[in-house]
Coordinates of C-alpha atoms in Angstrom, one line a residue:
X1395 CA -2.3 8.3 -28.3
X1396 CA -5.6 9.8 -27.2
X1397 CA -8.6 7.8 -26.1
X1398 CA -12.2 9.2 -26.4
X1399 CA -15.3 7.4 -25.2
X1400 CA -18.7 7.9 -26.8
X1401 CA -21.9 8.6 -24.9
X1402 CA -25.6 9.1 -25.7
X1403 CA -29.0 7.5 -26.0
X1404 CA -29.5 4.2 -27.8
X1405 CA -29.9 4.5 -31.6
X1406 CA -28.6 8.0 -31.9
X1407 CA -25.8 6.9 -34.2
X1408 CA -22.7 6.6 -32.0
X1409 CA -21.4 3.5 -33.7
X1410 CA -22.3 4.8 -37.2
X1411 CA -20.4 8.0 -36.4
X1412 CA -17.3 6.1 -35.2
X1413 CA -17.4 4.0 -38.3
X1414 CA -17.6 7.1 -40.5
X1415 CA -14.7 8.7 -38.7
X1416 CA -12.3 5.7 -38.6
X1417 CA -13.4 3.4 -41.4
X1418 CA -13.5 0.6 -38.9
X1419 CA -16.4 -1.5 -37.6
X1420 CA -16.7 -0.9 -33.8
X1421 CA -19.4 -3.5 -33.3
X1422 CA -17.6 -6.7 -32.6
X1423 CA -20.5 -9.1 -32.4
X1424 CA -22.6 -10.4 -35.3
X1425 CA -25.7 -9.9 -33.2
X1426 CA -24.9 -6.2 -32.8
X1427 CA -24.5 -5.7 -36.6
X1428 CA -27.7 -7.8 -37.2
X1429 CA -29.7 -5.8 -34.7
X1430 CA -28.1 -2.5 -35.5
X1431 CA -27.7 -1.9 -31.7
X1432 CA -24.5 -1.8 -29.7
X1433 CA -24.7 -4.1 -26.7
X1434 CA -21.0 -4.2 -25.6
X1435 CA -17.9 -2.1 -25.9
X1436 CA -16.4 -1.5 -29.3
X1437 CA -13.1 -0.1 -30.3
X1438 CA -11.8 1.7 -33.4
X1439 CA -9.1 4.3 -34.1
X1440 CA -7.9 6.8 -36.7
X1441 CA -5.3 9.6 -37.1
X1442 CA -6.8 13.0 -36.5
X1443 CA -3.5 14.8 -36.6
X1444 CA -0.1 14.3 -38.3
X1445 CA 1.1 11.2 -36.4
X1446 CA -1.2 11.1 -33.3
X1447 CA -3.6 8.2 -33.1
X1448 CA -7.0 8.7 -31.5
X1449 CA -8.8 5.6 -30.2
X1450 CA -12.6 5.5 -29.7
X1451 CA -14.3 3.4 -27.0
X1452 CA -17.8 3.0 -28.4
X1453 CA -20.3 2.3 -25.6
X1454 CA -23.9 0.9 -25.8
X1455 CA -26.7 3.4 -25.3
X1456 CA -29.5 1.1 -24.2
X1457 CA -30.6 1.2 -20.6
X1458 CA -30.0 -2.6 -20.1
X1459 CA -26.3 -2.2 -21.0
X1460 CA -25.4 0.8 -18.8
X1461 CA -22.9 -1.4 -16.9
X1462 CA -21.1 -2.0 -20.1
X1463 CA -21.2 1.7 -20.9
X1464 CA -19.7 2.6 -17.5
X1465 CA -16.9 0.1 -18.0
X1466 CA -16.0 1.9 -21.2
X1467 CA -16.1 5.5 -19.9
X1468 CA -14.6 4.8 -16.4
X1469 CA -10.9 4.9 -17.4
X1470 CA -11.3 7.7 -20.0
X1471 CA -11.1 11.5 -19.6
X1472 CA -12.7 12.7 -22.8
X1473 CA -16.0 12.0 -24.5
X1474 CA -17.8 12.5 -27.8
X1475 CA -21.4 13.0 -26.6
X1476 CA -23.9 12.1 -29.3
X1477 CA -27.5 13.4 -29.6
X1478 CA -29.7 12.8 -32.7
X1479 CA -31.1 15.9 -34.4
X1480 CA -34.4 14.2 -35.1
X1481 CA -35.0 13.0 -31.5
X1482 CA -33.1 15.4 -29.2
X1483 CA -32.3 14.7 -25.6
X1484 CA -33.6 11.4 -24.3
X1485 CA -33.6 9.3 -21.1
X1486 CA -30.2 7.6 -21.6
X1487 CA -28.7 11.0 -22.6
X1488 CA -29.5 12.1 -19.1
X1489 CA -28.1 9.0 -17.4
X1490 CA -24.9 9.1 -19.4
X1491 CA -24.5 12.8 -18.6
X1492 CA -25.1 12.1 -14.9
X1493 CA -22.4 9.4 -15.0
X1494 CA -19.9 11.7 -16.8
X1495 CA -20.6 14.5 -14.4
X1496 CA -20.1 12.3 -11.4
X1497 CA -16.8 11.1 -12.9
X1498 CA -15.8 14.7 -13.4
X1499 CA -15.2 14.4 -17.1
X1500 CA -14.5 17.9 -18.4
X1501 CA -13.3 17.4 -21.9
X1502 CA -15.6 16.6 -24.8
X1503 CA -17.4 17.4 -28.1
X1504 CA -21.1 17.5 -28.7
X1505 CA -21.9 15.7 -31.9
X1506 CA -25.5 16.2 -33.2
X1507 CA -26.1 13.3 -35.6
X1508 CA -28.7 12.7 -38.3
X1509 CA -28.6 16.4 -39.2
X1510 CA -29.7 15.4 -42.7
X1511 CA -33.1 14.4 -41.2
X1512 CA -33.9 17.4 -39.0
X1513 CA -32.7 20.9 -38.2
X1514 CA -29.9 20.4 -35.6
X1515 CA -30.4 23.8 -34.0
X1516 CA -33.1 22.8 -31.5
X1517 CA -31.2 19.6 -30.5
X1518 CA -28.0 21.6 -30.0
X1519 CA -29.8 24.2 -27.9
X1520 CA -31.5 21.6 -25.8
X1521 CA -28.3 19.7 -25.2
X1522 CA -26.4 22.8 -24.3
X1523 CA -29.1 23.6 -21.7
X1524 CA -28.7 20.0 -20.2
X1525 CA -24.9 20.2 -20.2
X1526 CA -25.0 23.5 -18.4
X1527 CA -23.9 23.1 -14.8
X1528 CA -21.9 20.0 -15.5
X1529 CA -18.2 19.5 -16.3
X1530 CA -19.1 19.4 -20.0
X1531 CA -20.8 22.8 -20.0
X1532 CA -19.7 24.9 -23.0
X1533 CA -18.1 22.1 -25.0
X1534 CA -18.0 22.7 -28.8
X1535 CA -21.0 21.4 -30.8
X1536 CA -20.8 20.0 -34.4
X1537 CA -23.8 19.1 -36.5
X1538 CA -23.0 16.0 -38.6
X1539 CA -24.5 13.3 -40.8
X1540 CA -22.6 10.0 -41.0
X1541 CA -24.8 9.1 -44.0
X1542 CA -24.2 12.2 -46.2
X1543 CA -20.8 13.1 -44.8
X1544 CA -22.1 16.6 -43.8
X1545 CA -20.0 18.0 -41.0
X1546 CA -17.5 15.1 -40.7
X1547 CA -14.5 17.2 -41.6
X1548 CA -15.6 19.8 -39.0
X1549 CA -16.1 17.1 -36.4
X1550 CA -12.6 15.7 -37.2
X1551 CA -11.1 19.1 -36.8
X1552 CA -13.0 19.7 -33.5
X1553 CA -11.9 16.3 -32.1
X1554 CA -8.3 17.1 -33.1
X1555 CA -8.5 20.4 -31.2
X1556 CA -10.0 18.4 -28.2
X1557 CA -7.0 16.0 -28.2
X1558 CA -4.5 18.8 -28.4
X1559 CA -6.2 20.5 -25.3
X1560 CA -6.2 17.4 -23.2
X1561 CA -3.9 17.6 -20.2
X1562 CA -0.9 15.3 -20.0
X1563 CA -1.5 12.1 -18.1
X1564 CA -0.9 12.5 -14.4
X1565 CA 2.3 10.8 -13.4
X1566 CA 1.6 7.6 -11.5
X1567 CA 2.1 3.8 -11.4
X1568 CA 0.8 1.5 -14.2
X1569 CA -2.8 0.4 -13.9
X1570 CA -4.9 -1.1 -16.7
X1571 CA -8.5 -1.8 -16.1
X1572 CA -9.5 -4.9 -18.1
X1573 CA -12.5 -4.6 -20.4
X1574 CA -12.0 -7.7 -22.5
X1575 CA -10.4 -11.1 -22.0
X1576 CA -9.9 -13.8 -24.7
X1577 CA -7.6 -16.5 -25.9
X1578 CA -5.4 -16.5 -29.0
X1579 CA -4.2 -19.8 -30.4
X1580 CA -0.4 -20.1 -29.8
X1581 CA -0.3 -17.1 -27.5
X1582 CA -2.7 -17.8 -24.7
X1583 CA -4.7 -15.3 -22.7
X1584 CA -5.0 -11.7 -23.9
X1585 CA -6.7 -8.8 -22.1
X1586 CA -7.4 -5.4 -23.4
X1587 CA -8.0 -2.1 -21.7
X1588 CA -7.1 1.6 -21.5
X1589 CA -3.8 2.3 -19.8
X1590 CA -4.6 5.6 -18.0
X1591 CA -1.3 5.9 -16.1
X1592 CA 2.2 4.5 -16.0
X1593 CA 4.2 2.4 -18.4
X1594 CA 4.0 -1.3 -19.3
X1595 CA 6.9 -3.2 -20.9
X1596 CA 7.2 -6.7 -22.3
X1597 CA 8.7 -8.9 -19.5
X1598 CA 7.1 -6.8 -16.7
X1599 CA 5.7 -8.6 -13.7
X1600 CA 2.3 -7.1 -12.8
X1601 CA -0.3 -7.9 -10.1
X1602 CA -3.7 -9.0 -11.2
X1603 CA -6.5 -7.8 -8.9
X1604 CA -8.6 -8.8 -7.1
X1605 CA -6.6 -12.1 -6.7
X1606 CA -3.3 -10.4 -6.1
X1607 CA -1.6 -13.0 -8.3
X1608 CA 1.6 -12.1 -10.1
X1609 CA 1.5 -12.4 -13.9
X1610 CA 4.1 -11.6 -16.6
X1611 CA 3.6 -9.6 -19.7
X1612 CA 4.4 -11.9 -22.6
X1613 CA 3.6 -9.4 -25.4
X1614 CA 2.0 -6.1 -26.1
X1615 CA -0.1 -4.7 -28.9
X1616 CA -1.3 -1.1 -29.3
X1617 CA -3.9 -0.7 -32.1
X1618 CA -2.9 -4.1 -33.5
X1619 CA 0.8 -3.2 -33.7
X1620 CA 3.3 -5.1 -31.7
X1621 CA 5.2 -2.9 -29.2
X1622 CA 7.9 -3.5 -26.6
X1623 CA 6.7 -0.7 -24.4
X1624 CA 3.6 1.4 -24.0
X1625 CA 2.8 4.5 -21.8
X1626 CA -0.3 6.3 -20.8
X1627 CA -2.7 7.1 -22.3
X1628 CA -3.1 4.1 -24.7
X1629 CA -5.3 1.3 -25.7
X1630 CA -3.5 -2.0 -25.1
X1631 CA -3.8 -5.7 -25.7
X1632 CA -1.6 -7.5 -23.2
X1633 CA -0.6 -11.1 -23.7
X1634 CA -0.2 -12.7 -20.2
X1635 CA 2.0 -15.7 -19.5
X1636 CA 0.6 -18.7 -17.6
X1637 CA -2.9 -17.4 -17.1
X1638 CA -6.1 -19.1 -18.2
X1639 CA -8.7 -17.0 -19.9
X1640 CA -11.4 -17.8 -17.2
X1641 CA -9.0 -16.5 -14.5
X1642 CA -9.4 -12.8 -15.7
X1643 CA -12.4 -10.8 -16.8
X1644 CA -13.8 -7.4 -17.2
X1645 CA -13.4 -5.4 -14.0
X1646 CA -10.1 -6.9 -13.0
X1647 CA -7.0 -4.7 -13.1
X1648 CA -3.3 -5.1 -13.9
X1649 CA -1.2 -2.9 -11.6
X1650 CA 2.4 -2.2 -10.9
X1651 CA 3.6 -4.1 -7.9
X1652 CA 4.0 -2.1 -4.7
X1653 CA 1.9 0.7 -5.9
X1654 CA -1.7 -0.3 -5.0
X1655 CA -3.2 -2.0 -2.0
X1656 CA -6.4 -4.0 -2.2
X1657 CA -9.0 -1.7 -0.7
X1658 CA -11.7 -3.4 1.3
X1659 CA -13.2 -0.3 2.9
X1660 CA -13.1 3.4 1.9
X1661 CA -14.5 6.7 3.1
X1662 CA -15.8 8.9 0.3
X1663 CA -17.3 12.3 -0.4
X1664 CA -20.6 11.9 -2.2
X1665 CA -21.5 14.0 -5.2
X1666 CA -25.1 14.7 -6.3
X1667 CA -26.5 12.3 -3.8
X1668 CA -29.7 12.1 -1.9
X1669 CA -29.7 12.6 1.9
X1670 CA -29.9 8.8 2.4
X1671 CA -28.7 6.1 0.0
X1672 CA -29.8 2.4 -0.1
X1673 CA -27.5 0.1 2.0
X1674 CA -26.7 -2.0 -1.0
X1675 CA -25.7 -0.6 -4.4
X1676 CA -23.3 -1.3 -7.3
X1677 CA -20.0 0.6 -7.3
X1678 CA -18.5 1.5 -10.7
X1679 CA -14.9 2.5 -11.0
X1680 CA -12.6 1.9 -13.9
X1681 CA -14.1 -1.1 -15.7
X1682 CA -15.2 -2.7 -12.4
X1683 CA -18.8 -3.1 -11.3
X1684 CA -19.0 -4.7 -7.8
X1685 CA -21.6 -4.9 -5.1
X1686 CA -21.0 -2.5 -2.3
X1687 CA -22.4 -1.9 1.2
X1688 CA -23.1 1.7 2.0
X1689 CA -23.0 3.3 5.5
X1690 CA -24.0 6.9 5.5
X1691 CA -21.8 9.0 7.8
X1692 CA -23.3 12.4 7.1
X1693 CA -25.2 14.3 4.3
X1694 CA -22.2 14.0 1.9
X1695 CA -20.0 11.3 3.4
X1696 CA -20.2 7.6 3.4
X1697 CA -18.2 4.5 4.1
X1698 CA -18.2 2.0 1.2
X1699 CA -17.3 -1.7 1.7
X1700 CA -17.0 -3.4 -1.7
X1701 CA -17.7 -7.1 -2.0
X1702 CA -14.4 -7.4 -4.0
X1703 CA -11.2 -5.6 -3.1
X1704 CA -10.3 -2.9 -5.5
X1705 CA -6.9 -1.3 -6.3
X1706 CA -7.7 2.4 -5.7
X1707 CA -5.9 5.6 -4.8
X1708 CA -7.1 8.6 -2.8
X1709 CA -8.7 11.2 -5.1
X1710 CA -10.2 8.8 -7.6
X1711 CA -13.8 9.1 -8.7
X1712 CA -16.5 6.5 -9.1
X1713 CA -20.2 6.0 -9.3
X1714 CA -22.9 4.3 -7.2
X1715 CA -25.8 2.9 -9.1
X1716 CA -29.0 1.3 -8.1
X1717 CA -29.2 -1.9 -10.2
X1718 CA -32.9 -2.3 -9.4
X1719 CA -34.0 1.3 -10.3
X1720 CA -31.4 1.3 -13.1
X1721 CA -30.0 4.8 -12.5
X1722 CA -27.0 6.5 -11.0
X1723 CA -27.7 7.6 -7.5
X1724 CA -24.4 9.3 -6.6
X1725 CA -20.9 9.9 -7.6
X1726 CA -18.1 9.8 -5.1
X1727 CA -14.5 10.8 -4.5
X1728 CA -12.3 8.5 -2.5
X1729 CA -10.9 10.4 0.5
X1730 CA -9.4 7.5 2.6
X1731 CA -8.5 4.0 1.6
X1732 CA -7.4 3.1 5.2
X1733 CA -10.3 4.5 7.3
X1734 CA -10.4 4.1 11.1
X1735 CA -12.8 1.9 12.9
X1736 CA -16.2 3.3 14.0
X1737 CA -17.1 1.6 17.3
X1738 CA -18.1 4.2 19.8
X1739 CA -21.3 6.3 19.9
X1740 CA -20.8 9.4 17.8
X1741 CA -17.8 8.1 15.8
X1742 CA -19.7 8.3 12.5
X1743 CA -20.8 11.9 13.1
X1744 CA -17.2 12.9 14.1
X1745 CA -15.8 11.1 11.0
X1746 CA -18.2 12.9 8.7
X1747 CA -17.0 16.2 10.2
X1748 CA -13.4 15.2 9.6
X1749 CA -14.1 14.1 6.0
X1750 CA -15.8 17.4 5.3
X1751 CA -12.5 19.2 5.9
X1752 CA -10.4 16.9 3.7
X1753 CA -9.3 17.8 0.2
X1754 CA -9.7 15.4 -2.7
X1755 CA -6.0 15.0 -3.1
X1756 CA -4.2 15.8 0.2
X1757 CA -0.5 16.6 0.5
X1758 CA 1.8 14.2 2.3
X1759 CA 2.1 16.6 5.3
X1760 CA -1.7 16.9 5.5
X1761 CA -2.1 13.1 5.5
X1762 CA 0.6 12.6 8.1
X1763 CA -0.8 15.3 10.3
X1764 CA -4.2 13.7 10.1
X1765 CA -2.9 10.2 11.0
X1766 CA -0.1 11.2 13.4
X1767 CA 2.2 8.5 12.0
X1768 CA 1.9 6.3 8.9
X1769 CA 4.1 3.9 7.1
X1770 CA 5.7 5.4 4.0
X1771 CA 4.7 2.4 1.9
X1772 CA 1.0 2.9 3.0
X1773 CA 1.0 6.4 1.5
X1774 CA 2.6 5.1 -1.7
X1775 CA -0.1 2.5 -2.0
X1776 CA -2.8 5.1 -1.2
X1777 CA -1.5 7.3 -4.1
X1778 CA -0.6 10.2 -1.8
X1779 CA 3.2 9.7 -2.3
X1780 CA 5.0 8.5 -5.4
X1781 CA 7.4 5.5 -4.9
X1782 CA 10.5 7.5 -5.9
X1783 CA 9.7 10.8 -4.2
X1784 CA 12.2 12.2 -1.7
X1785 CA 11.3 12.4 2.0
X1786 CA 8.8 15.2 2.3
X1787 CA 9.5 18.4 4.2
X1788 CA 7.6 19.1 7.4
X1789 CA 7.4 15.5 8.7
X1790 CA 9.8 13.3 10.7
X1791 CA 11.1 10.2 8.8
X1792 CA 12.4 7.2 10.7
X1793 CA 12.3 3.5 10.3
X1794 CA 10.1 3.6 7.2
X1795 CA 7.6 5.8 9.1
X1796 CA 6.4 9.4 8.5
X1797 CA 5.6 11.0 11.7
X1798 CA 3.9 14.4 12.5
X1799 CA 6.5 16.6 14.4
X1800 CA 4.0 17.2 17.2
X1801 CA 3.5 13.5 17.7
X1802 CA 7.3 12.9 17.5
X1803 CA 7.8 15.4 20.4
X1804 CA 5.1 13.8 22.4
X1805 CA 6.7 10.3 21.9
X1806 CA 10.1 11.6 22.8
X1807 CA 8.9 13.0 26.1
X1808 CA 6.8 9.9 26.8
X1809 CA 9.8 7.6 26.2
X1810 CA 12.0 9.7 28.6
X1811 CA 9.3 9.5 31.3
X1812 CA 8.9 5.7 30.8
X1813 CA 12.6 5.1 31.1
X1814 CA 12.8 7.2 34.3
X1815 CA 9.9 5.4 35.8
X1816 CA 11.3 2.0 34.9
X1817 CA 14.7 2.9 36.4
X1818 CA 13.0 4.0 39.7
X1819 CA 10.9 0.8 39.9
X1820 CA 13.6 -1.6 38.7
X1821 CA 17.0 -0.4 40.1
X1822 CA 18.6 -3.7 39.3
X1823 CA 17.6 -3.6 35.6
X1824 CA 20.0 -1.9 33.1
X1825 CA 17.1 -0.8 30.9
X1826 CA 13.6 -1.4 29.6
X1827 CA 13.1 -3.5 26.5
X1828 CA 12.2 -1.5 23.4
X1829 CA 8.9 -3.4 22.9
X1830 CA 7.9 -2.6 26.5
X1831 CA 9.0 1.0 26.2
X1832 CA 7.0 1.5 23.0
X1833 CA 3.9 0.0 24.5
X1834 CA 4.1 2.1 27.7
X1835 CA 4.9 5.3 25.8
X1836 CA 2.2 4.8 23.2
X1837 CA 4.7 4.6 20.3
X1838 CA 3.3 3.0 17.2
X1839 CA 6.3 0.8 16.3
X1840 CA 9.1 -0.4 18.6
X1841 CA 11.5 0.0 15.6
X1842 CA 11.1 3.8 16.2
X1843 CA 12.5 3.6 19.7
X1844 CA 16.1 3.9 18.7
X1845 CA 15.6 7.2 16.9
X1846 CA 13.4 8.5 19.7
X1847 CA 16.0 7.4 22.3
X1848 CA 18.7 9.4 20.5
X1849 CA 16.3 12.4 20.4
X1850 CA 15.6 12.1 24.1
X1851 CA 19.3 11.7 25.1
X1852 CA 18.8 8.0 26.1
X1853 CA 20.8 5.0 25.2
X1854 CA 19.5 1.9 23.3
X1855 CA 21.8 -1.2 23.5
X1856 CA 21.5 -4.9 24.0
X1857 CA 20.3 -4.3 27.6
X1858 CA 17.4 -2.1 26.6
X1859 CA 16.7 1.6 26.8
X1860 CA 18.3 3.5 29.6
X1861 CA 19.9 6.8 30.6
X1862 CA 23.5 7.5 29.9
X1863 CA 24.5 6.8 33.5
X1864 CA 24.3 3.0 33.2
X1865 CA 25.4 2.3 36.8
X1866 CA 23.0 0.0 38.7
X1867 CA 21.8 1.2 42.1
X1868 CA 21.8 -1.8 44.4
X1869 CA 19.8 -1.7 47.6
X1870 CA 22.2 -1.5 50.6
X1871 CA 21.7 -5.2 51.8
X1872 CA 22.5 -6.5 48.3
X1873 CA 25.5 -4.1 47.9
X1874 CA 26.9 -5.4 51.2
X1875 CA 26.4 -9.0 50.1
X1876 CA 28.2 -8.4 46.8
X1877 CA 31.0 -6.7 48.7
X1878 CA 31.4 -9.7 50.9
X1879 CA 31.6 -12.1 47.9
X1880 CA 34.1 -9.8 46.1
X1881 CA 36.3 -9.6 49.2
X1882 CA 36.3 -13.4 49.4
X1883 CA 37.2 -13.8 45.7
X1884 CA 40.0 -11.3 46.0
X1885 CA 41.5 -13.6 48.6
X1886 CA 40.7 -16.8 46.8
X1887 CA 39.9 -15.9 43.1
X1888 CA 38.5 -19.4 42.3
X1889 CA 36.5 -20.1 45.4
X1890 CA 33.1 -19.3 43.9
X1891 CA 30.4 -19.1 46.5
X1892 CA 28.0 -22.0 46.5
X1893 CA 24.2 -22.1 46.5
X1894 CA 24.0 -22.1 50.3
X1895 CA 26.3 -19.0 50.5
X1896 CA 24.3 -17.1 47.9
X1897 CA 21.0 -18.0 49.7
X1898 CA 22.4 -17.0 53.1
X1899 CA 23.4 -13.6 51.6
X1900 CA 20.0 -13.1 50.0
X1901 CA 21.3 -13.0 46.4
X1902 CA 18.8 -14.2 43.8
X1903 CA 19.4 -14.9 40.2
X1904 CA 18.0 -11.5 39.4
X1905 CA 20.5 -9.8 41.7
X1906 CA 23.4 -11.8 40.3
X1907 CA 22.4 -11.0 36.7
X1908 CA 22.3 -7.3 37.6
X1909 CA 25.8 -7.7 39.1
X1910 CA 27.0 -9.3 35.9
X1911 CA 25.5 -6.4 33.9
X1912 CA 27.1 -3.9 36.2
X1913 CA 30.5 -5.6 35.7
X1914 CA 30.8 -6.6 39.4
X1915 CA 30.9 -10.3 38.6
X1916 CA 31.2 -12.6 35.6
X1917 CA 29.0 -15.7 35.1
X1918 CA 31.0 -18.8 34.2
X1919 CA 28.0 -21.1 34.3
X1920 CA 24.7 -21.2 36.3
X1921 CA 25.7 -20.9 40.0
X1922 CA 29.4 -20.2 39.3
X1923 CA 30.3 -16.5 39.6
X1924 CA 33.8 -15.0 39.7
X1925 CA 35.5 -11.6 39.5
X1926 CA 35.9 -10.2 36.0
X1927 CA 39.7 -10.8 36.2
X1928 CA 39.4 -14.4 37.0
X1929 CA 39.9 -15.9 33.5
X1930 CA 43.1 -13.9 33.0
X1931 CA 44.5 -15.1 36.3
X1932 CA 43.4 -18.7 35.5
X1933 CA 45.4 -18.6 32.2
X1934 CA 48.5 -17.1 34.0
X1935 CA 48.5 -20.1 36.4
X1936 CA 48.0 -22.9 33.8
X1937 CA 50.7 -21.3 31.6
X1938 CA 53.1 -22.4 34.3
X1939 CA 52.0 -26.0 34.1
X1940 CA 53.6 -28.6 31.8
X1941 CA 51.8 -28.6 28.5
X1942 CA 49.4 -30.4 27.9
X1943 CA 47.7 -30.4 31.3
X1944 CA 44.7 -32.2 32.9
X1945 CA 41.7 -31.0 34.8
X1946 CA 43.2 -32.1 38.0
X1947 CA 46.4 -30.1 37.4
X1948 CA 44.4 -27.0 36.6
X1949 CA 42.2 -27.5 39.6
X1950 CA 45.3 -27.8 41.9
X1951 CA 46.8 -24.7 40.3
X1952 CA 43.6 -22.7 40.9
X1953 CA 43.0 -24.2 44.4
X1954 CA 39.4 -24.9 43.6
X1955 CA 36.9 -27.7 43.2
X1956 CA 35.8 -29.5 40.1
X1957 CA 32.5 -27.6 40.4
X1958 CA 34.4 -24.5 39.4
X1959 CA 37.4 -26.0 37.4
X1960 CA 35.4 -27.9 34.8
X1961 CA 33.1 -25.0 33.7
X1962 CA 36.0 -22.5 33.9
X1963 CA 38.0 -24.7 31.5
X1964 CA 35.0 -24.9 29.2
X1965 CA 34.7 -21.1 29.4
X1966 CA 38.4 -20.8 28.3
X1967 CA 37.8 -23.3 25.5
X1968 CA 34.9 -21.1 24.2
X1969 CA 37.1 -18.1 24.4
X1970 CA 39.8 -19.8 22.3
X1971 CA 42.4 -19.6 25.1
X1972 CA 42.6 -23.4 25.6
X1973 CA 42.0 -26.3 23.3
X1974 CA 41.1 -29.9 24.2
X1975 CA 43.4 -32.6 22.8
X1976 CA 41.4 -35.6 24.1
X1977 CA 39.0 -36.5 26.9
X1978 CA 41.6 -35.8 29.6
X1979 CA 44.1 -33.2 28.3
X1980 CA 44.1 -29.6 27.2
X1981 CA 46.8 -27.2 25.9
X1982 CA 47.1 -23.4 25.8
X1983 CA 46.5 -22.0 22.3
X1984 CA 49.3 -20.0 20.6
X1985 CA 47.2 -16.8 21.0
X1986 CA 47.1 -17.1 24.8
X1987 CA 50.8 -18.0 25.4

């Protein structure tokens, strides 16, 4: 299917021409037909070629209904621009052209209507002059009369040639801008719109923006025919399950989950704008028209903050309109949907300089290089990277991040420096925690530390990030104190030093924890430390006892106190070497015999 929007001044015969081409009435409201003036969007379709359908979005031409007109042309890439032969170029012809030029519409046909009432030549020449310098310069012109039928066949042929020359829809996720919402008895809420990208299937879950609510596709119609699946470009009626009609309206959008983020601030390149713009305007994109706050950054750059979040991608085009003056003041191209903060003096000027050097549609490598590091999903939702694309060349990928190679090298060196500094300042610590390492090294996400540690020749384990030599360097007094404890335990393996002994030797909990990490001691419980081989020796001795045995028997076999014996037995229980039979007796398990 192809979709073409109309454009042109009020009462120049747009709806009459669509009616003549399709045999359908595009004006949906009785008031429109009574007044003979389109006030809202109309829809009709016909077959211009063998089996290809062409749908027309008929837009109002009156100045009061420009918002409705923009909702119709926003999602469409081709236009039938209508000028009356007996009136020529008029005010709304100019505003419609300004809007189409700002939206970069480049495919169209000039239809000069009412050619039975006046010579179409002057109107064609005048229109061509006005179209010159815009994206519609040089489009074919056809003189036509919907009343007499003059030129209708030529117009159909020219429109058919137009559709055949239209580029294929750019690949991308599904997004349908809603232009109508109504209720059907027995079916519920139905919305219509132009599906400009992606595919929608019955049963799909979609997100409704700006609410972000998940809705399910109950049914689909394309040109009043039930379908199970529809792809871009097409006019669709979508029956939504479990949604009230007043919960969705024109300007909302149905989008593929995970493919768009709700944009609350964007940096844009301005097109055909004055040096300064009003601080409050109306933003038009797709079928949406929302209030927007404008902050000028430079002569052709601005930051836009819409009152309602919008599902947008980098590279999209929209309009800024002054609702008071009732005219388009600028077009814009979205350059950044995740702009940085502007807090310091000169930030706005520097940002404008950066935006001036950016392309409308950057490559992944360009976007990563500009940001240093960015989450992959963020680039997908910005439209820079497709969800199914392979990891791009020229960037480092790790932990869901895309990182510029220069930044990766800087992080690697910084992590190595941080680990060395930590080891020098904390000789009893086996390593620095990943979160702390990331913070000190300026690494964006601690989840990247593992990959960076491997790059730097460091080790990341449960103890933290450290060098490959994991031996702990104890200060000489602490080393001598530990040697004294170990010598005593070699003579009496279960004579764990008490709190007074540890204090006398100057051993704090931190020193003892480091000794455990280094494998010098093992911790049985708080305040009870033995040599690493103590549990095995304990089992060997209780194995010689009659089974089952009591705490007192084990304590005697180990030549120790209850302070040590009880937690040591509980330690052996946890290891599965012994098992309690009742409150007084234990037995060796089969595995430890």
